[in-house]
Tab-separated table of C-alpha atoms in Angstrom:
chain	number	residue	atom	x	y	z
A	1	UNK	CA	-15.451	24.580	-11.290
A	2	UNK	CA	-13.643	22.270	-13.926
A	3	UNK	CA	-10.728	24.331	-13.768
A	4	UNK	CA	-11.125	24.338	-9.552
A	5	UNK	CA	-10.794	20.639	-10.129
A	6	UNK	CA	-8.223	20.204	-12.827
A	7	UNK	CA	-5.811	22.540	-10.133
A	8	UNK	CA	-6.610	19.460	-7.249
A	9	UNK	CA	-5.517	17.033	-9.272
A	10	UNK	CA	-2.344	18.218	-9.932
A	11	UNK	CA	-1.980	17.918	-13.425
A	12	UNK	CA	-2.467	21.812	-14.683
A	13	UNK	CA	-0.333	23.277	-11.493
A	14	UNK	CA	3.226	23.300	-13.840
A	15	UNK	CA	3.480	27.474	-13.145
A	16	UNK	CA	3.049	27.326	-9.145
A	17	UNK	CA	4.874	24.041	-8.177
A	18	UNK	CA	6.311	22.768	-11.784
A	19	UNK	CA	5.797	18.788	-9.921
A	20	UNK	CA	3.572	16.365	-11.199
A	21	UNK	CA	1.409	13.855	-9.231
A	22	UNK	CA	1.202	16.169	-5.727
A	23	UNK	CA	-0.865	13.779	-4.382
A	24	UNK	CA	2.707	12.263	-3.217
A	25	UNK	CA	3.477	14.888	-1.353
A	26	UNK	CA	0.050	14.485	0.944
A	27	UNK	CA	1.302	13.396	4.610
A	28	UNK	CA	-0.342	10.023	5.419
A	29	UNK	CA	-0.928	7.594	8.394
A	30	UNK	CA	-2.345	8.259	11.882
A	31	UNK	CA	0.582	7.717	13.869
A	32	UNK	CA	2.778	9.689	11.681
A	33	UNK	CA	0.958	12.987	10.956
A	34	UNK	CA	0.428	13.054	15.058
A	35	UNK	CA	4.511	13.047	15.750
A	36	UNK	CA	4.918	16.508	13.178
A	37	UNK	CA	5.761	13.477	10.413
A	38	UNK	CA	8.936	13.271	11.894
A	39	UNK	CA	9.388	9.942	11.587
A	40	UNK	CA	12.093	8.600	9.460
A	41	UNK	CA	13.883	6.861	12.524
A	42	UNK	CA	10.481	5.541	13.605
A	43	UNK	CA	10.950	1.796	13.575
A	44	UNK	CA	7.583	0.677	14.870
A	45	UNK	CA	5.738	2.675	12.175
A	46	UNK	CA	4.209	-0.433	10.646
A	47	UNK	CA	2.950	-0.243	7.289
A	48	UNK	CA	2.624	3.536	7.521
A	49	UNK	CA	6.274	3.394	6.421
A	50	UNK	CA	5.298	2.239	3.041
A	51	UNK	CA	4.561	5.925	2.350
A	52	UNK	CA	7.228	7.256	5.017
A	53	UNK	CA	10.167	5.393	4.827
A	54	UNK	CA	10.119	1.270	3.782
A	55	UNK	CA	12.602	0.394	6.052
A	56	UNK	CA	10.403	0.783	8.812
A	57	UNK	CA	9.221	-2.327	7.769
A	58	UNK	CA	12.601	-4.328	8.501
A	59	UNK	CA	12.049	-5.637	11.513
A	60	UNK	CA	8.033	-5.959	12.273
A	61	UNK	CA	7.319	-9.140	14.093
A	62	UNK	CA	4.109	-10.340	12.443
A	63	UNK	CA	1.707	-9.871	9.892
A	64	UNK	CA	-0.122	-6.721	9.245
A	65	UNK	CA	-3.016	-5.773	7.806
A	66	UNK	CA	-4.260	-1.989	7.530
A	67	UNK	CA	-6.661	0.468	6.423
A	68	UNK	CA	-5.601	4.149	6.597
A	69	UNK	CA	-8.047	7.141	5.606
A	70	UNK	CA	-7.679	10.764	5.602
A	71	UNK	CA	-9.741	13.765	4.970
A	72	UNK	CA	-9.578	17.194	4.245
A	73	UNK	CA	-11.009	19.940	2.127
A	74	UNK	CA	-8.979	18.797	-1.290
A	75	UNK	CA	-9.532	14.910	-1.430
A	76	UNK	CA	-10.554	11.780	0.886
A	77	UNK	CA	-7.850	9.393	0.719
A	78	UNK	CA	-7.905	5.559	1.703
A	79	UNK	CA	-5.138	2.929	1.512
A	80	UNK	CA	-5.275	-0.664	2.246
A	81	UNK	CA	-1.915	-2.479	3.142
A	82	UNK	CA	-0.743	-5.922	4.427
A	83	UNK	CA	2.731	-7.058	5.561
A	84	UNK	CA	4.308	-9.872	5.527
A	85	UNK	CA	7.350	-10.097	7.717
A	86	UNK	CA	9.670	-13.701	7.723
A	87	UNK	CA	12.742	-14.101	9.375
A	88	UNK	CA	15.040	-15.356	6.464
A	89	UNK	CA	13.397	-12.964	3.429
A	90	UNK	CA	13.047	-9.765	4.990
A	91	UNK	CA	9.568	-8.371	4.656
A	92	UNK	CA	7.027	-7.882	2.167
A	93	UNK	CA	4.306	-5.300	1.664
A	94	UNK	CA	1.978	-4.425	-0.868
A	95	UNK	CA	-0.279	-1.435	-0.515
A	96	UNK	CA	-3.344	0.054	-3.074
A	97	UNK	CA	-3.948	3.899	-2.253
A	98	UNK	CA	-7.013	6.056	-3.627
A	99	UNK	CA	-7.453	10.012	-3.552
A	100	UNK	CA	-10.673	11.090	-4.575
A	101	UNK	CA	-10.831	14.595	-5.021
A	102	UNK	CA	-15.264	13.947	-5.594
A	103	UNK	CA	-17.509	14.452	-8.575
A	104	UNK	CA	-18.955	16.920	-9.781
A	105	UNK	CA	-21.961	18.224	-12.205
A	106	UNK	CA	-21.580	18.935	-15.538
A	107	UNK	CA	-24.497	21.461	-15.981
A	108	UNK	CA	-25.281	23.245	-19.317
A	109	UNK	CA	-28.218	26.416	-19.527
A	110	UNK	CA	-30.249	26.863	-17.050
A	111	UNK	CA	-28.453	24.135	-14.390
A	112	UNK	CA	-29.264	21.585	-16.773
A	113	UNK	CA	-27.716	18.402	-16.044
A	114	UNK	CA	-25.396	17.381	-18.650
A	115	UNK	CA	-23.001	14.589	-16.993
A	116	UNK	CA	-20.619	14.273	-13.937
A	117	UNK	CA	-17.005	14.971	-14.153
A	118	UNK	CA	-14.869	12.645	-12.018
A	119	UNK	CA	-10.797	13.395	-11.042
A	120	UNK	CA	-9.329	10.678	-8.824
A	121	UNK	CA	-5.410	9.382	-8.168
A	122	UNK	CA	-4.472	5.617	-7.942
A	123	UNK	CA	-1.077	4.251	-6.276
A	124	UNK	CA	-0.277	0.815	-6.193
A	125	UNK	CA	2.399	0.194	-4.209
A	126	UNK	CA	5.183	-2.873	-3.189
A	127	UNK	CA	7.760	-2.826	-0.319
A	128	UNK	CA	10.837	-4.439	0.538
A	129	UNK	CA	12.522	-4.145	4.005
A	130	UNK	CA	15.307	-6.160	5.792
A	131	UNK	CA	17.301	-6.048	8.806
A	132	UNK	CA	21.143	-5.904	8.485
A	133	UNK	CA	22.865	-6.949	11.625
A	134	UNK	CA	21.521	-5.574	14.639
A	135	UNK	CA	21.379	-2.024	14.075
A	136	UNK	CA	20.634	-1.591	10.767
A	137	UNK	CA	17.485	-1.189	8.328
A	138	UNK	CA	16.988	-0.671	4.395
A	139	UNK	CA	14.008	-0.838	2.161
A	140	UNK	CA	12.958	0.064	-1.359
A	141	UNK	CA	9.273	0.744	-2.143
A	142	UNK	CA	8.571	0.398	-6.249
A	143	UNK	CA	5.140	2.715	-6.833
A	144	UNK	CA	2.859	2.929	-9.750
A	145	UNK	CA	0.233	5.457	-9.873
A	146	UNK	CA	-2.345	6.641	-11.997
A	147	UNK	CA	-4.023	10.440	-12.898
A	148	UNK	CA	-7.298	10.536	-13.958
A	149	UNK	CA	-9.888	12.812	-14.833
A	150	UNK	CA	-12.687	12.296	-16.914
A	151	UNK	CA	-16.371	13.260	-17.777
A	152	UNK	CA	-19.160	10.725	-18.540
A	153	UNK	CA	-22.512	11.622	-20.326
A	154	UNK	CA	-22.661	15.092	-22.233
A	155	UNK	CA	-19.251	16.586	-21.387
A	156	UNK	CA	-19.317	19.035	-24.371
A	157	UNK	CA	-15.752	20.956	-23.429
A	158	UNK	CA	-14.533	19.804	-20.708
A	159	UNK	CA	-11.014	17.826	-21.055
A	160	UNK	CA	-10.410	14.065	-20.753
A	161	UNK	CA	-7.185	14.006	-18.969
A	162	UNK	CA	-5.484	10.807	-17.964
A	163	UNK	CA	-1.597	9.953	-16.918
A	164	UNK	CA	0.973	7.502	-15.406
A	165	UNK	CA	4.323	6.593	-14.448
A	166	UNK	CA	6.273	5.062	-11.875
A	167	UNK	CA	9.053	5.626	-8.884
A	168	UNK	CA	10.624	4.245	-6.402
A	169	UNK	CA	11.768	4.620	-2.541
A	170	UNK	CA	14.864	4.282	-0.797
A	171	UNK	CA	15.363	3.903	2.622
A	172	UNK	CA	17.848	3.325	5.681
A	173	UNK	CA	17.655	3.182	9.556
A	174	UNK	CA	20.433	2.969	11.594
A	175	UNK	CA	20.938	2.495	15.790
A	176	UNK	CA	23.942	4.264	16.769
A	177	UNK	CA	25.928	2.374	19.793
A	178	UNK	CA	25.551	4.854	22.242
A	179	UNK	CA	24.638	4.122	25.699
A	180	UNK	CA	21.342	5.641	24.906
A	181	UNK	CA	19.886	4.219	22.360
A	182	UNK	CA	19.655	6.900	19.583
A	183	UNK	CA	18.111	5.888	15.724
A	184	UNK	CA	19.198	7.695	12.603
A	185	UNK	CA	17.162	7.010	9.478
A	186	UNK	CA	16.567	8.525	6.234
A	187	UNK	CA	14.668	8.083	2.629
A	188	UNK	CA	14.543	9.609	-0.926
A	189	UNK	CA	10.999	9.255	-2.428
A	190	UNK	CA	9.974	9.114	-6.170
A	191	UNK	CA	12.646	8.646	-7.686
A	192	UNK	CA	11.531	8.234	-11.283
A	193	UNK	CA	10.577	9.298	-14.591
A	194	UNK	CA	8.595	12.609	-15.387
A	195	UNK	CA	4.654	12.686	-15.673
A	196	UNK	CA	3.426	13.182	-18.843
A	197	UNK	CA	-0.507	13.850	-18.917
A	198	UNK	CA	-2.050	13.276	-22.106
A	199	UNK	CA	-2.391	16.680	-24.150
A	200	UNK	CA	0.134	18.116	-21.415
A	201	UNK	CA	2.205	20.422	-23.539
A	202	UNK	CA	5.508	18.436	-21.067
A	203	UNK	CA	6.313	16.463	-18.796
A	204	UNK	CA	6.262	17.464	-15.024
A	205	UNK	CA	9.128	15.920	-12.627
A	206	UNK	CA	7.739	14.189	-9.655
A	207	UNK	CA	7.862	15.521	-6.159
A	208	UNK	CA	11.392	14.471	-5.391
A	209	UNK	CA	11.341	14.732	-1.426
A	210	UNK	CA	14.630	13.643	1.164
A	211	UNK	CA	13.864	13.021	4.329
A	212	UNK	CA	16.363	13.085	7.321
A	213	UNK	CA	16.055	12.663	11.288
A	214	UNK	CA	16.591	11.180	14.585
A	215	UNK	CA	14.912	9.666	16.877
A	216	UNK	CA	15.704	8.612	20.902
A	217	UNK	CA	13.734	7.362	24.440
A	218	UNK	CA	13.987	10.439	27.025
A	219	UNK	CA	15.126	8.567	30.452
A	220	UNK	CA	12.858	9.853	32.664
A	221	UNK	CA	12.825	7.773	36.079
A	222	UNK	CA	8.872	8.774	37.099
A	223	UNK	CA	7.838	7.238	33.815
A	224	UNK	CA	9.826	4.407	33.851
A	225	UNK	CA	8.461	3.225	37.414
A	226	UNK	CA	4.720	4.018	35.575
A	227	UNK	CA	5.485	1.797	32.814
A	228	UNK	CA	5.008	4.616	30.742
A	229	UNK	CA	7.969	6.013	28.239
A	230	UNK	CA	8.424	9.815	26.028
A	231	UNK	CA	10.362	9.423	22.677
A	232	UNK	CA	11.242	12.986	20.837
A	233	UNK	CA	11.885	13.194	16.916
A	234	UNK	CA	13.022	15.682	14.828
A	235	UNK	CA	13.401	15.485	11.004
A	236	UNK	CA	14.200	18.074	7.684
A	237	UNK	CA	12.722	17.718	4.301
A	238	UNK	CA	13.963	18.540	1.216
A	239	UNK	CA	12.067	18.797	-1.884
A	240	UNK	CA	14.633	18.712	-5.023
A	241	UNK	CA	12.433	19.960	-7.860
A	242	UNK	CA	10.921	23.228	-5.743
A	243	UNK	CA	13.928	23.966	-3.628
A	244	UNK	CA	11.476	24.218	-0.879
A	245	UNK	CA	12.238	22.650	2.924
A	246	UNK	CA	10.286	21.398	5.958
A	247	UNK	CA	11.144	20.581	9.498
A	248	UNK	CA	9.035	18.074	12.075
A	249	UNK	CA	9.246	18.008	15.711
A	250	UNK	CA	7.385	14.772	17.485
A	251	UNK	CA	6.684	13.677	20.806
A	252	UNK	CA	5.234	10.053	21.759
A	253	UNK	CA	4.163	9.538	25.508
A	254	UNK	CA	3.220	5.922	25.566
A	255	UNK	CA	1.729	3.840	28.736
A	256	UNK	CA	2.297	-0.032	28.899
A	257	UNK	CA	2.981	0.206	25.220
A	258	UNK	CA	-1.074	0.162	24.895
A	259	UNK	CA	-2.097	3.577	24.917
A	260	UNK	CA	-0.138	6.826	23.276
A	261	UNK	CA	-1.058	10.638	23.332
A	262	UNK	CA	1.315	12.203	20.189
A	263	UNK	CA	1.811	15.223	19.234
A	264	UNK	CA	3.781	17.117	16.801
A	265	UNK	CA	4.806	20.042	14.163
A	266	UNK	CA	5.746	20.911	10.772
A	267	UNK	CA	7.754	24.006	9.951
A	268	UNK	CA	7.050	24.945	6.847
A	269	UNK	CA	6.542	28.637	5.187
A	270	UNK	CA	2.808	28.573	3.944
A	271	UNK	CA	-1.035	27.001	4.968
A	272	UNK	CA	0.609	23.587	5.324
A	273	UNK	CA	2.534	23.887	8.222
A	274	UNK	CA	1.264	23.969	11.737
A	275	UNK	CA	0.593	21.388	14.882
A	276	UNK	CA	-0.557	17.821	15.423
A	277	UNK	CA	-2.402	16.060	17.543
A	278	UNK	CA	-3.129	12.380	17.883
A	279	UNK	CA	-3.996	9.200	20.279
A	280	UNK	CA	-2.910	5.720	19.484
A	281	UNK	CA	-5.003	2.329	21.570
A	282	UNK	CA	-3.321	-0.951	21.201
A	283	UNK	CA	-4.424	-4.462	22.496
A	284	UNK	CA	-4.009	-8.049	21.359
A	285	UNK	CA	-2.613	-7.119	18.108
A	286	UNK	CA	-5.783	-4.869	17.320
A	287	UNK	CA	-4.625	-1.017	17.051
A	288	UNK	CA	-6.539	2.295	16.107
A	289	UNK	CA	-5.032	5.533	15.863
A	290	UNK	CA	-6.377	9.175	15.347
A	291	UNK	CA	-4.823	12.435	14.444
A	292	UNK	CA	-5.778	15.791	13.531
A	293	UNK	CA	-3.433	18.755	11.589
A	294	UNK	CA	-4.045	21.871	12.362
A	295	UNK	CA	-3.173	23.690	9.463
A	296	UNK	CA	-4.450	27.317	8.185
A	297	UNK	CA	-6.130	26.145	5.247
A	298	UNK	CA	-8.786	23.681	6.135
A	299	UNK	CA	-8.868	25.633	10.005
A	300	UNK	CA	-9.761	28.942	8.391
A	301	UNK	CA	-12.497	26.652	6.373
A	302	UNK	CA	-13.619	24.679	9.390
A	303	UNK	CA	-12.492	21.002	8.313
A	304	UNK	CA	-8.797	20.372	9.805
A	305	UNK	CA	-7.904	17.747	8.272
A	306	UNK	CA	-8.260	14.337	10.062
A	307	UNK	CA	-6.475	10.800	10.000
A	308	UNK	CA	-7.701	7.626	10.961
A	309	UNK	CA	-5.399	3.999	11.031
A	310	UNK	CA	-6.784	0.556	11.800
A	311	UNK	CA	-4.052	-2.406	11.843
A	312	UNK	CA	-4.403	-5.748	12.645
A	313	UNK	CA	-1.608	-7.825	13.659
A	314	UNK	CA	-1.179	-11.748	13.627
């Protein structure tokens, strides 16, 4: 079970992914996992695009405030953000994320109870977004995060593991002058030094990850005269330190810009690819949004993982 645990938190997985600190390669936010996480154009995407792409953030229009929580079969994870948008600075954002991958027993002969190992992540998190003009968006996100997994009481061999280190996030959105409108956007994320665990025999790079795609309004007359409105993205990932790739294709149908059905998917070789599903209610700057992945893994297992958003705006 320790070594069940130890593989979770990322920190003895050098000979299948040779990355440190996976946990920042977990998909995160409501709205986002719903469109196939094809959202690098997204502009709207709130403080979701603290973990996406921070210059989402460029132009929001007021304050935010936001929990976002996710579950699955490896971890719960919760984040708490706020926003602060101003006309002349740009915006700020500051965000504190926790994965908790659960406790478990320590047991010695017989079941005895000897102590409880714990294995967590911690992120702390601060954005930076402006608008350029009228058509274009950059932001840098600076992260700190923290590996830890420890063992109070009797812990007789199990390990006391601990690490940290820092990266940053780089980010662009652009509106092409087309007739249509059409947004561009793109980010690099973690960009930073290696991850040394304590008593690691080296350092592990961090999950280097570009992220590329487009996003436009389908002109549809029916919807238009409903109010209603369909917006199709499509993005590629690239991780640098695996060589692997991704691709996410997302679709938004949105009525009076207060309810949204999404719905998405990720092409990628493996359990983590698959469809999305989501809904998004919005009203008097209140918002809650739901998604669910449907992903081998945690389907085969009976828990598809599940996302929930709550934002606040004022």
């Amino acid at each position: 079970m320790v070594g069940a645990l130890l593989a979770t938190a990322g920190v003895a997985q050098r000979a299948s992914a040779q990355e440190g600190a996976l946990f920042l390669r977990f998909p995160f936010g409501a709205r986002a996992v719903a469109q196939g996480q094809a959202v690098a154009a997204d502009t709207t995407l709130g403080t979701e695009g603290m973990w996406w792409n921070p210059a989402a953030l460029a132009r929001l229009q007021k304050r935010e405030v936001a929990i976002h929580h996710s579950q699955d079969v490896i971890s719960v994870n919760d984040m708490l953000t706020f926003a602060y948008p101003s006309k002349v600075l740009g915006t700020l954002a500051a965000s504190a994320f926790l994965v908790n991958y659960g406790d478990q027993n320590n047991t010695g002969e017989n079941e005895t109870p000897l102590g409880i190992i714990t294995n967590r992540n911690y992120q702390l998190a601060l954005s930076y977004a402006t608008p350029v003009g009228k058509r274009f968006n950059a932001g840098v996100t600076y992260k700190f995060f923290m590996l830890r997994f420890s063992c109070s009481g009797i812990c007789g061999n199990v390990p006391v593991l601990s690490g940290q280190s820092s990266a940053l996030d780089l980010g662009a959105q652009y509106v092409l002058p087309t007739s249509h409108p059409v947004i561009i956007g793109g980010s690099v994320r973690n960009l930073g030094p290696a991850l040394q665990v304590k008593d690691a025999e080296q350092a592990d790079p961090l999950p280097r990850l570009v992220q590329v795609g487009a996003r436009t309004r389908i002109p549809v007359r029916a919807l238009d005269e409903a109010n209603a409105s369909l917006e199709v993205a499509a993005d590629v990932v690239q991780s640098a330190a695996s060589g692997s790739s991704s691709a996410g294709l997302g679709l938004t149908l949105g009525y009076r810009n207060q309810a949204f059905v999404r719905t998405g998917y990720v092409f990628k070789a493996g359990a983590s690819g698959g469809p999305a599903i989501g809904i998004g209610l919005q009203r008097r700057g209140f918002a809650v949004d739901i998604a669910r992945r449907i992903e081998t893994l945690s389907t085969q297992i009976g828990e598809p993982p599940t996302f929930v958003s709550l934002r606040a705006r004022f």
